[in-house]
Every structure is written in C-alpha cells, then in structure tokens.
Amino acid sequence: MSAHAHAPKRSGIADWLTTVDHKKIGILYLIAGGFFFLAGGIEALLIRLQLMYPNLSLVGAKTFNELITMHGTTMIFLAAMPVIFALMNAIVPLQIGARDVAFPFVNALGFWLFFFGGVLINTSWFLGGAPDAGWTSYATLALNQYSKGSGVDFYVLGLQIAGLGTLIGGINFLVTIINMRAPGMTFMRMPMFTWSAFVTSGLILFAFPAVTVGLVLLMFDRLFGAAFFNPDMGGNVVIWQHLFWIFGHPEVYILILPAFGIISEVVSTFSRKRLFGYSSMVFATALIGFLGFMVWAHHMFTTGMGPVANTLFGLATMLIAVPTGIKIFNWLLTMWGGQIRFPTANLFAVGFIPTFTIGGMTGVMLSIPAADYQYHDTYFVVAHFHYVIVGGMAFGLFAGLYYWWPKMFGKVLNETLGKWSFWTFFIGFHLTFFPQHFLGLMGMPRRVFTFLPGQNLEFGNFISTIGVFGMTIGTILFLLNAYVTAKSGKRAPADPWDGRTLEWSIPSPPPEYNFAQTPLVRGLDALWVEKMAGNKGMTPAEPLGSIHMPSGSILPFLMSGGLFIAGYGFMYHKYVLVGIGMVIFFSCMMIRSLKDDPGYHIDPVEMDEKGVKA
Amino acid sequence: MATHHVSTVLPDEPEKATLEGKNKILGFWLFLGGETVLFGSLFATFIALRDQTNGGPTSQQLFDMPLVAAATLILLTSSLTSVFAILALHKHDLKKMQVWMTVTVLLGLCFLALEIYEFVHYVHMGHKMTSGAFGSAFYTLVGFHGAHVLFGIIWIATIQLQTVKKGLTVVTAPKFYLASLYWHFIDVVWVFIFTVVYLMGMIGGKVG
C-alpha cells in the first residue's frame, strides 16, 4: 500500500488537464461556462444595440440572425448548463457526505466533451459564419437550401459533442446520489439542492438522447443527402419539431430545477429556519420533472396539430403551475417568522421569487392555445422566457455562486461589490425585459433584425436596450468581485454562513478527499442537527483510515480532442481527419479499458500533518 | 473502492462485490434507459416515414422473410450464449465463460455479415440512404442497431483478451456483466426492429 501512498505530483496546467477531482472539475466548468456566458452576453448586447432605434443597420440582417442563434445556443448549452454543473460538481458530493463521485473519470470526460463542443461551435465565427437558423434550428430553414455555408453544421456537430458530455455527467450524478450517500443520509434527508440535482440528472438522461437523434438526422440531411426533413423527397419537417421539443421542454426544467434547489438552501440558511414543507418540496420537484416531459407540444400550438392535441398539451402545461406554486409558497413560509439576513446571496434569492413568479404567470397565459396564436413568435414570448431563464435561473445561479463561493475557493466574495452588482443587475433586468411584454402584445415579432418607426415600438425598445447596460454593469461588477476577492488574503472559515448542511462541516476549500471520516447523518439539515445537540461537528461513521483516491488522467482531454478533430472532418468532408479523430478517441477508450487504475492512498498521518480535520 | 485488494477467494457474485462494480452496473442500467429514448426516437421517425418511398421500392418489394428470420434466430441465440457465459462467471469457471463469450461474438459477427449482405442487396434494388425519406429512416434505424452490434463485438473481444492476462477478478467481472447487459439490450432492440420494420413492412399493401 505504501508503494503508491502518494498522489502523483502534477502542477499548473498539467494538473488541470488531468484532474478527476470533482471540486476542480467544478471550477473548470465555472471558468469555461463563465467564458461562454460572457460571449453570449456580448451577443445579447449587440442584439439590443441593433434594436435600440428603428431602422438601424448596426450589424445588419445576416449578422443579426447569427447573433440571435448563437446567443440562444450559447446561453442554454454552453453557459447555463455548465454553471449548473459547476455547482453540482462542487457541492453535491459534499452535501451527501461522499468522498468522491461515482465515476471520476467519466466526470472529467463530460467536462472536456462539453468544452470542445463549445469551442467547436464558436470557431464558426472565424470559419465562414456562425449558425443562423435560430437556436431551435427548425427544418427546413436549417437545411442546405436555406442555410448555405457551414454555420448549421457547426451547430449540429458542436452540440452533439457537448450533449454527449452532458449525458454522461448526468449519469454520474444519478449514480453518485443513489449509491454514495453517507450512512443515515436517506433520500428524505437529502438537501433540496441535491434533490434538484438528482431530478435534473434524470431529466438529462431521458431528454438528451432525443436531441441526439434530432441532430443526427439533421446532420445526415445536411452532410450526406438524406431526406428526413426534405418534403420533396417524402421527408417531414414536424419530426424535427417533435424531437427538438421532446428534449427542449425538459431542458427548461433541467435549467430551472437546480435554481429552485439553490433558492431552497439559501432562503432556509439565511432565515435560520428549516425549509417549510420539505417533503412537499421534494414531491413538487419530482412532479415538475415528470410533467416537464408531458408538455413539449405547447411549443407547437401553431404548427397545426389540431384542437384536441392543443387542448391536452395546454391543460398539461397549466398543471405545472400547481407544484411550482407549492414551491413559491414554501419559500415565503420559510422566511415567515425567520431571522432573515440579507447578504448578496439572499438578495438574489429573494429577488428571484417575484421575478420568477412573473415568468410563471406569463407561462400560464401562453399555455392557452387560442391566446397563443396571438402571442406566438412575438416579444411577449421573449419576455416570458427571459423572465424564467434569466430572472429565474441566472438569479438562482448568482445566489448559489455567492453562497458557495467560500466553499469552492476558500474566500468570501466582497459584500459591497456584491450588493452593487445585485442592484444594477436586478434593475437592469427588469428594465430590459418588462417592456418586452408590451412590445410583444403590440405586435413586435421576435427574430427580426429591425422595426419601423411610427408604430409605437420606439420607446419600449429604447428602454429595453438601456436596461441591458445595467445587466452588463452588474456582470462586470461580479467579475471585478471575483478578482478583488482572489487578490485579498482573507481566508474563509469552514462555515461562514452558520450553515445547516454537510458541506459546511468541512474546511473551505475542502481537502481532496472531502471528509477525513465519513459523517454519520442523524436528520434533515445534518450539521444543524449536531449544532442543536451542542456538538462541535459531525459524528464520524467510521474510524480514521487510509483513503483510496483515483489517479488523474489525460485521456478525457485526448478523447474529447479526438471527437473535436473528427467534427471538422465531417463538416468539411475530409475523411482523413474523421479517421484520425476517431482513432484517437477509440484508442484512448481502449487504453482506459485495458489499463486498470490502481489509484493512490492518503494516509491518516499525512492528514494530521496538514492539520486538516473533518 | 479498494479495487486493488483482489482477494484470493472470489465472492459468489464478483461483479457486485465492490462499490465500483455496483456503481458501474447501476450507471449502465441508467445508460440503457437513455439508449431506450434514443432508439424510441429513431423508431418514431421510422414509423412516420416508412411509406415515403419517393418512387423507390417499397418495404413489401424489399424485405425477404428467410433472410431476416435467420438474422433474428442468430441474434437471439447469441443472447442465450451470453447468459451461459454469465452463469459460468458465477461459477468462477473462466474457461467456460471465455468459450461461451467467444460463441456470442462469433454469432454477432454472423449477424453483422447478414446485415451487410442485406444492405448491399437493397442498394442494388435502388433503396438508398439518399433515395427518399423511407431509405433515410430505414438505414439510420437499422444501421444504428448494426453499429451497436459492431461496438459490442469489439468491446467483448477486448475484455476477453484482457481477461486472458488478468483472470477473473472483481475488476474484470463487472465488465463482462455489463457487456452481457448491453448484448441483451441490443437483442431487445432487434426484436422491435423485427416487428416494426420487417413484419409490419411485409404484411398487407400500404400500411398506416
């Protein structure tokens, strides 16, 4: 055992390229997702500048189409999901008292697949133009005759690679949560964030294969002359819509459920009360996850499915308001009578509640098929989903980042900058998107690069563009905050917020093995239970012993790089490149399969030397 | 976790003896859940497009019962032989397990050979990927299944080679167990392809 008692010493970039530590992978997801968030944000800024005045020609129609496509695609797939994965990676194993995730190697592979897929899509800007068929990439618009050039090919191949990464990441979380919980951590004692991570991973598992198939069919049509979506050859374009939304609607809940989980944690901690109606929250989360699969066709009311289908999907959609309402009231009742504090994390969480509720209410409006014929493809829809996704998920993610930053990086973010960042972002957000409801009701169509003067659309558009500056300032202040905090020498304590869940029982940032001794969980809000019993920390469930850890590996990076190369090969019909990429991919897979990883051990003596204890 | 502590006495179900083995089995079942959605989507697409021949040959003109029946028989038998392999694994009889796994791989290769022959034959009859929506949907669904068979053959052969060197341990046992799960899954998908693509494609005139 002593033969491989030490971790192989890697430092600097090599360490980050080979890491299989879920906490480091979380940081990688945060950096990469943050980078793409900025790219998507700049695209949004350009979109709004183009629409600041009527008849502007700042970017023009072609670039505008590319901007809206890339903004949507980037924000959903390359910014929002990775930042969710960042928090899930950094926190979920800690919340369930696990030493590691179930599949550390697969976890790393998931990250690198997402990263290379995202880079592939974004290189389109420099290689002949970005995808321009909208983030939904509807056929026939996305087929060769209407989207010439290779833009949509980048979309198809990049999302395919990134989607694979997300799928295996989801499986990793499911197995981790089912099999790796500490003794006493029953399902009904799991923190809400872990619950939401669990349901979200389930949605990923069943939603992503549908879009995988959709993308394969589109790729075959575009690159190999297949006829799935070509009506002249017997193809059917509605198949794309079904496959896309069978994935796309659950995707909305893949995004928002983790935000719900974060809000539950933050509101409970900063009200110093246990979450009101915990079991109803669990039930509501699962129910929303289930209903998320039953409603995809509400995106297709105007496709011509007929009144029966429209009615059923409309009713199913309205049903989602019930569990969501349960959640909203539970958060309010958690705060009721609590000792509420308002650090930035809680400001974002409390700001989330009314904002998301507005998004939910417009959602119920949209779920009425007859009314949807009026709203369809107008700015009302744009306002609705930005209230849900920015006002809901982005606020939730900011709350989560401020809340868990100390655990991830060992430093507490600066509160003054944090509050400035919240208020500028919050006010900017409402200025941007609230007027868009009215613009939509007045008939302004989405996806069109300009509008005409004299139709009363000038004022709303102008205000909306001004609001974007507020959100931009808020984002810059957040980045500044991260920088200032990193520079300051002040270390965060293990438990800066007087927390309730397990992650606060270990040092910030946690050692690579998380828990020196696996904790024994004796109730909901495990750490709070011990605090109330007058204990200093968690009771260990096992004696102090040597800890087995997996070794790092460069293979996930190389495998993803192989698919990246093969992606270009497919796109440009250079089958030598496809061959090279696939050989790299499959040889790495074979090396992984044939070479068993012995891992290494960390001895208790070593832990004592470092002075790190659980 | 401690996978390197290979005990001298192999437990009854070596594939589930370690947490790592248990994780792999659960993760693989979940993966198969995702694969079900994948094939479900392909089936739905095929059903929607199966009559859209665009002037090319119809399924009634193409499909030939003896060939498909032979392929089906071979693949179903290979599922049975992989069960024998896992029974041998549970008895810790490495040699017997290797024999049955080899039979499974050989049957898989026979199936694949028939499929390749079938595809070449159809292309000569004017039924191509690019000839219409029916062709696209047919080759994508059946071809995806074929690619899965090919992957399974390479996978099983690889772990068989590895086991020659390493023997049957708590590390190698889960790999065989997973491979057999995968193989059964491929078989179940084929049963649906046999029914939905071939049987429903052969009966009657225009279907649906």
mmCIF file of N, CA and C in Angstrom, chain A residues 360-406:
data_model
loop_
_atom_site.group_PDB
_atom_site.id
_atom_site.type_symbol
_atom_site.label_atom_id
_atom_site.label_comp_id
_atom_site.label_asym_id
_atom_site.label_seq_id
_atom_site.Cartn_x
_atom_site.Cartn_y
_atom_site.Cartn_z
ATOM 1 N N GLY A 360 -43.654 32.809 -14.466
ATOM 2 C CA GLY A 360 -44.600 31.700 -14.390
ATOM 3 C C GLY A 360 -45.995 32.125 -14.812
ATOM 4 N N MET A 361 -46.379 33.329 -14.420
ATOM 5 C CA MET A 361 -47.738 33.788 -14.766
ATOM 6 C C MET A 361 -47.883 33.975 -16.274
ATOM 7 N N THR A 362 -46.858 34.570 -16.923
ATOM 8 C CA THR A 362 -46.959 34.701 -18.381
ATOM 9 C C THR A 362 -46.926 33.324 -19.028
ATOM 10 N N GLY A 363 -46.305 32.361 -18.344
ATOM 11 C CA GLY A 363 -46.311 30.993 -18.854
ATOM 12 C C GLY A 363 -47.709 30.424 -18.894
ATOM 13 N N VAL A 364 -48.492 30.688 -17.858
ATOM 14 C CA VAL A 364 -49.879 30.212 -17.850
ATOM 15 C C VAL A 364 -50.667 30.894 -18.969
ATOM 16 N N MET A 365 -50.383 32.195 -19.207
ATOM 17 C CA MET A 365 -51.053 32.877 -20.323
ATOM 18 C C MET A 365 -50.747 32.185 -21.647
ATOM 19 N N LEU A 366 -49.463 31.839 -21.820
ATOM 20 C CA LEU A 366 -49.054 31.223 -23.089
ATOM 21 C C LEU A 366 -49.617 29.824 -23.267
ATOM 22 N N SER A 367 -49.990 29.173 -22.158
ATOM 23 C CA SER A 367 -50.443 27.785 -22.254
ATOM 24 C C SER A 367 -51.878 27.682 -22.760
ATOM 25 N N ILE A 368 -52.542 28.806 -23.001
ATOM 26 C CA ILE A 368 -53.897 28.773 -23.567
ATOM 27 C C ILE A 368 -53.758 28.804 -25.091
ATOM 28 N N PRO A 369 -54.038 27.687 -25.764
ATOM 29 C CA PRO A 369 -53.734 27.627 -27.196
ATOM 30 C C PRO A 369 -54.344 28.775 -27.994
ATOM 31 N N ALA A 370 -55.601 29.109 -27.718
ATOM 32 C CA ALA A 370 -56.243 30.164 -28.516
ATOM 33 C C ALA A 370 -55.485 31.474 -28.366
ATOM 34 N N ALA A 371 -55.063 31.785 -27.122
ATOM 35 C CA ALA A 371 -54.331 33.029 -26.897
ATOM 36 C C ALA A 371 -52.934 32.948 -27.489
ATOM 37 N N ASP A 372 -52.376 31.731 -27.493
ATOM 38 C CA ASP A 372 -51.016 31.571 -28.006
ATOM 39 C C ASP A 372 -50.919 31.966 -29.476
ATOM 40 N N TYR A 373 -52.010 31.808 -30.218
ATOM 41 C CA TYR A 373 -51.963 32.231 -31.618
ATOM 42 C C TYR A 373 -51.660 33.727 -31.712
ATOM 43 N N GLN A 374 -52.038 34.486 -30.700
ATOM 44 C CA GLN A 374 -51.727 35.912 -30.678
ATOM 45 C C GLN A 374 -50.285 36.171 -30.233
ATOM 46 N N TYR A 375 -49.860 35.427 -29.202
ATOM 47 C CA TYR A 375 -48.524 35.707 -28.642
ATOM 48 C C TYR A 375 -47.396 35.117 -29.473
ATOM 49 N N HIS A 376 -47.723 34.076 -30.232
ATOM 50 C CA HIS A 376 -46.690 33.257 -30.855
ATOM 51 C C HIS A 376 -45.679 34.084 -31.637
ATOM 52 N N ASP A 377 -44.383 33.804 -31.408
ATOM 53 C CA ASP A 377 -43.296 34.463 -32.127
ATOM 54 C C ASP A 377 -43.310 35.980 -32.003
ATOM 55 N N THR A 378 -43.814 36.471 -30.866
ATOM 56 C CA THR A 378 -43.691 37.899 -30.613
ATOM 57 C C THR A 378 -42.748 38.102 -29.435
ATOM 58 N N TYR A 379 -42.459 39.362 -29.111
ATOM 59 C CA TYR A 379 -41.592 39.659 -27.978
ATOM 60 C C TYR A 379 -42.219 39.275 -26.654
ATOM 61 N N PHE A 380 -43.526 38.984 -26.637
ATOM 62 C CA PHE A 380 -44.132 38.513 -25.385
ATOM 63 C C PHE A 380 -43.478 37.203 -24.973
ATOM 64 N N VAL A 381 -43.249 36.338 -25.943
ATOM 65 C CA VAL A 381 -42.607 35.055 -25.650
ATOM 66 C C VAL A 381 -41.163 35.294 -25.186
ATOM 67 N N VAL A 382 -40.498 36.235 -25.868
ATOM 68 C CA VAL A 382 -39.113 36.558 -25.491
ATOM 69 C C VAL A 382 -39.083 37.044 -24.041
ATOM 70 N N ALA A 383 -40.029 37.923 -23.702
ATOM 71 C CA ALA A 383 -40.085 38.438 -22.328
ATOM 72 C C ALA A 383 -40.349 37.297 -21.348
ATOM 73 N N HIS A 384 -41.307 36.421 -21.692
ATOM 74 C CA HIS A 384 -41.654 35.303 -20.809
ATOM 75 C C HIS A 384 -40.441 34.441 -20.502
ATOM 76 N N PHE A 385 -39.755 33.969 -21.536
ATOM 77 C CA PHE A 385 -38.704 33.001 -21.212
ATOM 78 C C PHE A 385 -37.475 33.655 -20.626
ATOM 79 N N HIS A 386 -37.285 34.953 -20.893
ATOM 80 C CA HIS A 386 -36.159 35.601 -20.200
ATOM 81 C C HIS A 386 -36.498 35.833 -18.730
ATOM 82 N N TYR A 387 -37.771 36.076 -18.422
ATOM 83 C CA TYR A 387 -38.147 36.170 -17.006
ATOM 84 C C TYR A 387 -37.907 34.837 -16.306
ATOM 85 N N VAL A 388 -38.170 33.750 -17.016
ATOM 86 C CA VAL A 388 -37.959 32.442 -16.400
ATOM 87 C C VAL A 388 -36.467 32.108 -16.333
ATOM 88 N N ILE A 389 -35.770 32.294 -17.456
ATOM 89 C CA ILE A 389 -34.401 31.778 -17.515
ATOM 90 C C ILE A 389 -33.395 32.758 -16.928
ATOM 91 N N VAL A 390 -33.542 34.042 -17.179
ATOM 92 C CA VAL A 390 -32.623 34.994 -16.536
ATOM 93 C C VAL A 390 -33.122 35.329 -15.137
ATOM 94 N N GLY A 391 -34.393 35.727 -15.056
ATOM 95 C CA GLY A 391 -34.946 36.109 -13.751
ATOM 96 C C GLY A 391 -35.034 34.927 -12.807
ATOM 97 N N GLY A 392 -35.171 33.725 -13.356
ATOM 98 C CA GLY A 392 -35.213 32.539 -12.520
ATOM 99 C C GLY A 392 -33.837 31.929 -12.377
ATOM 100 N N MET A 393 -33.346 31.369 -13.483
ATOM 101 C CA MET A 393 -32.117 30.595 -13.336
ATOM 102 C C MET A 393 -30.880 31.438 -13.093
ATOM 103 N N ALA A 394 -30.717 32.551 -13.812
ATOM 104 C CA ALA A 394 -29.491 33.336 -13.614
ATOM 105 C C ALA A 394 -29.465 33.912 -12.194
ATOM 106 N N PHE A 395 -30.628 34.377 -11.711
ATOM 107 C CA PHE A 395 -30.659 34.860 -10.319
ATOM 108 C C PHE A 395 -30.312 33.724 -9.362
ATOM 109 N N GLY A 396 -30.864 32.554 -9.629
ATOM 110 C CA GLY A 396 -30.575 31.393 -8.790
ATOM 111 C C GLY A 396 -29.093 31.059 -8.801
ATOM 112 N N LEU A 397 -28.488 31.104 -10.002
ATOM 113 C CA LEU A 397 -27.062 30.776 -10.095
ATOM 114 C C LEU A 397 -26.220 31.811 -9.358
ATOM 115 N N PHE A 398 -26.577 33.096 -9.491
ATOM 116 C CA PHE A 398 -25.825 34.112 -8.758
ATOM 117 C C PHE A 398 -25.956 33.881 -7.249
ATOM 118 N N ALA A 399 -27.175 33.575 -6.800
ATOM 119 C CA ALA A 399 -27.362 33.285 -5.376
ATOM 120 C C ALA A 399 -26.457 32.128 -4.965
ATOM 121 N N GLY A 400 -26.443 31.081 -5.785
ATOM 122 C CA GLY A 400 -25.630 29.912 -5.480
ATOM 123 C C GLY A 400 -24.145 30.227 -5.487
ATOM 124 N N LEU A 401 -23.722 31.068 -6.438
ATOM 125 C CA LEU A 401 -22.293 31.398 -6.513
ATOM 126 C C LEU A 401 -21.854 32.192 -5.290
ATOM 127 N N TYR A 402 -22.666 33.199 -4.892
ATOM 128 C CA TYR A 402 -22.295 33.978 -3.702
ATOM 129 C C TYR A 402 -22.312 33.105 -2.455
ATOM 130 N N TYR A 403 -23.271 32.159 -2.422
ATOM 131 C CA TYR A 403 -23.434 31.301 -1.248
ATOM 132 C C TYR A 403 -22.282 30.301 -1.139
ATOM 133 N N TRP A 404 -21.920 29.634 -2.245
ATOM 134 C CA TRP A 404 -20.938 28.546 -2.188
ATOM 135 C C TRP A 404 -19.528 28.976 -2.587
ATOM 136 N N TRP A 405 -19.364 30.235 -3.016
ATOM 137 C CA TRP A 405 -18.020 30.693 -3.383
ATOM 138 C C TRP A 405 -17.000 30.368 -2.299
ATOM 139 N N PRO A 406 -17.288 30.660 -1.003
ATOM 140 C CA PRO A 406 -16.316 30.334 0.046
ATOM 141 C C PRO A 406 -15.965 28.845 0.059
#
